[in-house]
PDB file of C-alpha atoms in Angstrom:
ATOM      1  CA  UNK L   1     102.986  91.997 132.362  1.00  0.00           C
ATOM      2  CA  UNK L   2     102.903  88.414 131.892  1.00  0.00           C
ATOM      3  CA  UNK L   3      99.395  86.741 132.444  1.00  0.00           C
ATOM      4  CA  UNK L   4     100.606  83.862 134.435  1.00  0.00           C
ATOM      5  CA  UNK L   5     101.582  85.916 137.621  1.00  0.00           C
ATOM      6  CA  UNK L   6      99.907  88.313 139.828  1.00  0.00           C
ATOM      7  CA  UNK L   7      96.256  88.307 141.015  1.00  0.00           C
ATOM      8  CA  UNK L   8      93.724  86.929 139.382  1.00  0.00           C
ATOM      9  CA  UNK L   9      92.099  90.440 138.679  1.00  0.00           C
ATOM     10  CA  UNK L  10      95.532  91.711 137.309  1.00  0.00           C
ATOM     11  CA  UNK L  11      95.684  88.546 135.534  1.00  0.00           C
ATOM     12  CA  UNK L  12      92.565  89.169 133.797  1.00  0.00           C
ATOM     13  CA  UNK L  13      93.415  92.831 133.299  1.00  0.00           C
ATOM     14  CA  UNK L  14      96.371  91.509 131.364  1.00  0.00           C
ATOM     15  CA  UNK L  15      94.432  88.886 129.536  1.00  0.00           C
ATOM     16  CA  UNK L  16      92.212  91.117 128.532  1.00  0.00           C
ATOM     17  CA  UNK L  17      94.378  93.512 126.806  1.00  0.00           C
ATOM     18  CA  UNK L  18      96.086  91.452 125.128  1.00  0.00           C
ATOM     19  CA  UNK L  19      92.850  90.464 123.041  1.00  0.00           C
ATOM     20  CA  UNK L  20      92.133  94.225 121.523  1.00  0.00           C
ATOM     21  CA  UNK L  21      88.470  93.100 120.327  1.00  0.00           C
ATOM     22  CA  UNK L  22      87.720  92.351 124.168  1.00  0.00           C
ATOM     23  CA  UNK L  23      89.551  95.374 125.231  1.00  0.00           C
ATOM     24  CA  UNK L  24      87.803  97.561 123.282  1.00  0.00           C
ATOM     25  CA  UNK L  25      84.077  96.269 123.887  1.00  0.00           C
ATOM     26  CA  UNK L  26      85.004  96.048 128.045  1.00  0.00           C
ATOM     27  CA  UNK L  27      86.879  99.879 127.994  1.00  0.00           C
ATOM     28  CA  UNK L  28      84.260 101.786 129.938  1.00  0.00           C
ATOM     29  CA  UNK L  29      83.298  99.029 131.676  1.00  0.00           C
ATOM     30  CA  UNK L  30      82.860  97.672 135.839  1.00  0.00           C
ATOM     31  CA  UNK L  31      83.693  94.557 136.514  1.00  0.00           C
ATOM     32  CA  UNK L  32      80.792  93.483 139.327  1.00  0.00           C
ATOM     33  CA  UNK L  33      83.168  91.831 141.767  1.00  0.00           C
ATOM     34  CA  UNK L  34      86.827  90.617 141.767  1.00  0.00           C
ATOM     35  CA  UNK L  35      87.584  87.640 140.106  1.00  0.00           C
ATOM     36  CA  UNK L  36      88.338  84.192 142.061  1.00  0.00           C
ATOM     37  CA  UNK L  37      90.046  83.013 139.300  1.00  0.00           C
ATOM     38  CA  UNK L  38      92.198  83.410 135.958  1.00  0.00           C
ATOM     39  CA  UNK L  39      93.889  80.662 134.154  1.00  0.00           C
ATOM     40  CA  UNK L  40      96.309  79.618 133.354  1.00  0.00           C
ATOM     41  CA  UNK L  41      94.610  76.924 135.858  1.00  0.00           C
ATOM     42  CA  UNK L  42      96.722  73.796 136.260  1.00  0.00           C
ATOM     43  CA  UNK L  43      95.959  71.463 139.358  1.00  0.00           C
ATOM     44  CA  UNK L  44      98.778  69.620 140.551  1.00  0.00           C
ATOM     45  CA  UNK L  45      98.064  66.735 143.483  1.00  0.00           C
ATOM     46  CA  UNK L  46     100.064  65.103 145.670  1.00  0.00           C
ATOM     47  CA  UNK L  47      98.448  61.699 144.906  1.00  0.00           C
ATOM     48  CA  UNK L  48      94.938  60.097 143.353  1.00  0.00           C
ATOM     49  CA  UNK L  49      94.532  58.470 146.245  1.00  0.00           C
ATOM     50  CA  UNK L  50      94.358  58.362 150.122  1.00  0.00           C
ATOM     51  CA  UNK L  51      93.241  55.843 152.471  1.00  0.00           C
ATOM     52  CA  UNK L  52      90.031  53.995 151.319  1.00  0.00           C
ATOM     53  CA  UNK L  53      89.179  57.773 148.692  1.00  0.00           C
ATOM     54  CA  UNK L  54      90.515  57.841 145.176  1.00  0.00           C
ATOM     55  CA  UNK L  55      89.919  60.544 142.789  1.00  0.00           C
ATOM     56  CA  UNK L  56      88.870  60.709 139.758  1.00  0.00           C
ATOM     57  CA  UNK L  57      88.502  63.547 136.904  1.00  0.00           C
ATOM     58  CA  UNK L  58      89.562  66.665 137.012  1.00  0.00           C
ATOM     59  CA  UNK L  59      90.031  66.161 141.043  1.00  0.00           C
ATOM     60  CA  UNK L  60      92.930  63.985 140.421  1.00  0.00           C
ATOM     61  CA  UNK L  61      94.641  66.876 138.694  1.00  0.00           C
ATOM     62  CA  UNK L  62      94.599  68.703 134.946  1.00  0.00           C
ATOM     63  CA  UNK L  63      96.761  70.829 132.727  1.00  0.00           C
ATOM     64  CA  UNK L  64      94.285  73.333 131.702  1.00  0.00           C
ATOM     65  CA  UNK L  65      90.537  73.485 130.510  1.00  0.00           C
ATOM     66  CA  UNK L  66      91.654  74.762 127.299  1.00  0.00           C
ATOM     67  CA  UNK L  67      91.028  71.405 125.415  1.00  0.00           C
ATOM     68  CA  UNK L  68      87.620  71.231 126.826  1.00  0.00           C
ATOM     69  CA  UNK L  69      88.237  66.998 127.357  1.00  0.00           C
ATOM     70  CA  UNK L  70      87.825  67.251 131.151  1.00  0.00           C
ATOM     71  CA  UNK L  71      84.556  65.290 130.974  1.00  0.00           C
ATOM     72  CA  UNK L  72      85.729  62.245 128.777  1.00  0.00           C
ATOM     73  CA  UNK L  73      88.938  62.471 131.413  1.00  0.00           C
ATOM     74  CA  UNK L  74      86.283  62.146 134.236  1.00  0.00           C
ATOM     75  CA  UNK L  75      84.137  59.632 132.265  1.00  0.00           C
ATOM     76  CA  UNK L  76      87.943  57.429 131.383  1.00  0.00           C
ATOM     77  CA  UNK L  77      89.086  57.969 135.094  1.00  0.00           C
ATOM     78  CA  UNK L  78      86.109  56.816 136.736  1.00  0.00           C
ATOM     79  CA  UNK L  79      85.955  53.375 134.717  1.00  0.00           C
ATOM     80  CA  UNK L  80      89.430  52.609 135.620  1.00  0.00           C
ATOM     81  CA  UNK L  81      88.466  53.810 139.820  1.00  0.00           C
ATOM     82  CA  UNK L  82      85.523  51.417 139.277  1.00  0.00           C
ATOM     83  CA  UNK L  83      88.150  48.531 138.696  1.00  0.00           C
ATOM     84  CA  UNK L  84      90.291  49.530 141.727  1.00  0.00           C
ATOM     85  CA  UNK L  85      87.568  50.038 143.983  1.00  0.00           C
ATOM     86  CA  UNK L  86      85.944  46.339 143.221  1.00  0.00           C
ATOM     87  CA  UNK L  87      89.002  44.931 143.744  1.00  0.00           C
ATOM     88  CA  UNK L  88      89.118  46.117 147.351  1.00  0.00           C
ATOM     89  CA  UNK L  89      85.750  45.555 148.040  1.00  0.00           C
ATOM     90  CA  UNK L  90      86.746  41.747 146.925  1.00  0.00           C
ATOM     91  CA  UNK L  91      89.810  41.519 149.131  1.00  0.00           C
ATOM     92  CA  UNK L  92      92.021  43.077 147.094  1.00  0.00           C
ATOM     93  CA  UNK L  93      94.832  45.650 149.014  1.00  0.00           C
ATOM     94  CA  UNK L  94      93.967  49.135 149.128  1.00  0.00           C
ATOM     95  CA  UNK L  95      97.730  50.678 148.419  1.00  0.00           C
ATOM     96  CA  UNK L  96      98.020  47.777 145.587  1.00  0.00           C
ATOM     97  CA  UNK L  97      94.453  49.048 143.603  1.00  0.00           C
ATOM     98  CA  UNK L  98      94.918  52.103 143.773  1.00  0.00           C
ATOM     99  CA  UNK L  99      98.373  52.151 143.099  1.00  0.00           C
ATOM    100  CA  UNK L 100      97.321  50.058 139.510  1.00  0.00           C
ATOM    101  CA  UNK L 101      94.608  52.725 139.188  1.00  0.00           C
ATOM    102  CA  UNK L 102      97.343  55.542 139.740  1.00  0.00           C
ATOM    103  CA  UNK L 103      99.451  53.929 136.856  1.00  0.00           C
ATOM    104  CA  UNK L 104      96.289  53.722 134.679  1.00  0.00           C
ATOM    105  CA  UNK L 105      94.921  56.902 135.058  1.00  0.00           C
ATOM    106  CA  UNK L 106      98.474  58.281 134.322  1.00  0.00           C
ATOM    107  CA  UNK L 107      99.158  56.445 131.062  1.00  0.00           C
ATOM    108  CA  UNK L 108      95.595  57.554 130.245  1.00  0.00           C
ATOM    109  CA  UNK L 109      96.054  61.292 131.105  1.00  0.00           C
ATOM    110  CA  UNK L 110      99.923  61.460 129.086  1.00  0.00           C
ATOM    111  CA  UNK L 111      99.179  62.021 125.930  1.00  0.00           C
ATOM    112  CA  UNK L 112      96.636  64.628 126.663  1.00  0.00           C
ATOM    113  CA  UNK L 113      98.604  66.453 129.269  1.00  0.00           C
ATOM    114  CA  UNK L 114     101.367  67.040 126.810  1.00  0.00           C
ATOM    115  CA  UNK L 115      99.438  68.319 124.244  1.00  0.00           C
ATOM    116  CA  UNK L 116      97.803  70.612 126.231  1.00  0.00           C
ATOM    117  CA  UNK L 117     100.954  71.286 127.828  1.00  0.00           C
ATOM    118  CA  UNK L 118     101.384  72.198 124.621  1.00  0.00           C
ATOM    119  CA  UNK L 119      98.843  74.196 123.713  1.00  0.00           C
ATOM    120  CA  UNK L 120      99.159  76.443 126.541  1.00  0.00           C
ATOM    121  CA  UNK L 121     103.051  77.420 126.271  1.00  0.00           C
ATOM    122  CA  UNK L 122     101.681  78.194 121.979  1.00  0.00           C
ATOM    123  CA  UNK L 123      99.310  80.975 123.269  1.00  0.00           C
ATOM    124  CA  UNK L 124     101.642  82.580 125.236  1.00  0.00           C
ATOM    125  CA  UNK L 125     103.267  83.426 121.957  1.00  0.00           C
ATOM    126  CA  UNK L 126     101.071  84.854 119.625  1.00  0.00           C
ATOM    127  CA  UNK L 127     103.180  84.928 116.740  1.00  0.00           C
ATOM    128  CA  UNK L 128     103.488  81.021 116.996  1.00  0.00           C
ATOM    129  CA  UNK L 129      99.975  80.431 117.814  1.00  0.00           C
ATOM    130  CA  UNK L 130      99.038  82.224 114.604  1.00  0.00           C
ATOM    131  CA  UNK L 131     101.385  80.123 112.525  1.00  0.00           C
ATOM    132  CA  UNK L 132     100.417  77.064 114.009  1.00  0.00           C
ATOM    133  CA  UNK L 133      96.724  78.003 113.518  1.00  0.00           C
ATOM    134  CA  UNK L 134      97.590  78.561 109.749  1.00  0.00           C
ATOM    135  CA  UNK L 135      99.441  75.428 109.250  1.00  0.00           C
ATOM    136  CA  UNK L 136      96.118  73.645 110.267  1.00  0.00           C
ATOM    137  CA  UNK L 137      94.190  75.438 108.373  1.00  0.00           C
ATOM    138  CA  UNK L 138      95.698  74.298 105.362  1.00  0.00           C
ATOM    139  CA  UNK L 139      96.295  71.034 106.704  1.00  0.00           C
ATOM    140  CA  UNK L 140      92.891  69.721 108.216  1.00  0.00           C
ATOM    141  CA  UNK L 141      94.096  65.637 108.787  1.00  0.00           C
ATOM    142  CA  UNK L 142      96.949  67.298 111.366  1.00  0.00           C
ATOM    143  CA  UNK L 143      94.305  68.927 113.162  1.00  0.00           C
ATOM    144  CA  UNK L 144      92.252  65.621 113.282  1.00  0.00           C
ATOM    145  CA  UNK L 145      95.079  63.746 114.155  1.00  0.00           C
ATOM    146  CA  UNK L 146      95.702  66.430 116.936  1.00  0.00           C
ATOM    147  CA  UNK L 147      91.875  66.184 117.874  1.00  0.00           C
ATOM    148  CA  UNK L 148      92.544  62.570 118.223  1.00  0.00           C
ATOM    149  CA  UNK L 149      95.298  62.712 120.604  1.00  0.00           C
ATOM    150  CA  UNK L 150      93.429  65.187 122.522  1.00  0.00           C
ATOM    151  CA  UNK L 151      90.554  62.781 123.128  1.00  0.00           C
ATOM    152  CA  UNK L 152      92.554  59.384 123.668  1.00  0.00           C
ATOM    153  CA  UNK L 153      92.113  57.433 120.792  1.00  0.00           C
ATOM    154  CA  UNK L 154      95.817  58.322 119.059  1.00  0.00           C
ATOM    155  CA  UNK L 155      99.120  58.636 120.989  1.00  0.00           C
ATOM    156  CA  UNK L 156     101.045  61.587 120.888  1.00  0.00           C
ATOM    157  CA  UNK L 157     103.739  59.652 119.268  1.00  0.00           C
ATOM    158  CA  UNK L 158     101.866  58.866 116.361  1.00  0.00           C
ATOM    159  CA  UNK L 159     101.990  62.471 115.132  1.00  0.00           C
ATOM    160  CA  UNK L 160     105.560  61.644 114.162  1.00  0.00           C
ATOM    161  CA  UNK L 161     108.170  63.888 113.975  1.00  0.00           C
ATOM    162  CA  UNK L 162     107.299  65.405 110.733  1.00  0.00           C
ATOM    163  CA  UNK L 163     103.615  66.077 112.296  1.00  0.00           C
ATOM    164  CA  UNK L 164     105.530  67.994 115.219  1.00  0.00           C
ATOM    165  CA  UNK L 165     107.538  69.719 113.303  1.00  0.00           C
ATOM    166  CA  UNK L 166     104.489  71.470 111.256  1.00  0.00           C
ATOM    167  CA  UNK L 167     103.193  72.541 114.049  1.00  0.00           C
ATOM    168  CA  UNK L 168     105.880  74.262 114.721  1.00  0.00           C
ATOM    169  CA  UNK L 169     106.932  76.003 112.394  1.00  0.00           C
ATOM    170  CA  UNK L 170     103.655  76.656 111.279  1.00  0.00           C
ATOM    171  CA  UNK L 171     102.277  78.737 108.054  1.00  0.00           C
ATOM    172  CA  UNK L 172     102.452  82.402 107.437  1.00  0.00           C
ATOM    173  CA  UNK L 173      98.834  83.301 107.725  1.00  0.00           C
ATOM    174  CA  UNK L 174      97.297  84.403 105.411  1.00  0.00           C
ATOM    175  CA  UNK L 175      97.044  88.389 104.683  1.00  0.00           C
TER     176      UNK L 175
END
């Protein structure tokens, strides 16, 4: 079963035994409730702004909390909602600041969206995940340079082709 469709429970069922370790240590037992939710656990929205109410951080939309950068995102959106917001409090039009804060939140969120975009179509393959994981094992400044892009200070772009190319294709792990 593929762990992207179904319930959230049968979701989690499949997630779940697809990591043996897990499986094994949760065989015999209950789960206390059902679950609300299983990732994948992308949030699309229709804008980042309405009216006089912008949003800001993961409310304005996110790939997937596998990065773990949702709170620099927040911290990053919410400086460039500050700017927008003063403006219309001086005078400025509301569709016009936010539509500049739109733009600037997008350009911020790019380069992290497509590496997590990333990210999360390379563990739905295990055997390309490993590799991948290999490669940067053996190559620590690609992982930096992919930590980097993951927290806004490179561009995706700067990874160059070769960087990309790596990745994947990856490394045979190691036995």
């Amino acid at each position: 079963m593929n762990a992207a469709v179904g319930s959230p429970d049968e979701r989690l069922q499949t997630l779940i035994a697809g990591c043996a370790p897990l499986s094994e240590r949760l065989h015999r037992s209950t789960p206390l409730g059902r679950a609300l939710a299983c990732g994948p656990l992308r949030v699309k929205t229709k804008g980042v702004s309405r009216g006089r109410a912008v949003l800001i951080g993961d409310a304005a939309g996110y790939v997937d909390a596998i990065t773990g950068e949702g709170m620099s995102l927040a911290l990053k959106t919410a400086a460039l909602a500050e700017v927008a917001v003063a403006a219309v409090v001086g005078g400025a039009d509301v569709h016009a600041a936010f539509g500049v804060y739109a733009t600037q939140r997008q350009s911020a969120f790019r380069d992290h969206a497509i590496l997590t975009h990333g990210l999360v179509a390379l563990a739905r393959h295990p055997f390309f995940a490993r590799r991948a994981i290999a490669r940067l094992a053996k190559d620590p400044a690609l992982f930096t340079r992919l930590l980097a892009v993951n927290n806004g200070t490179r561009s995706v772009l700067s990874l160059g082709l070769l960087a990309g190319l790596k990745l994947a294709i990856g490394s045979s792990p190691a036995a």
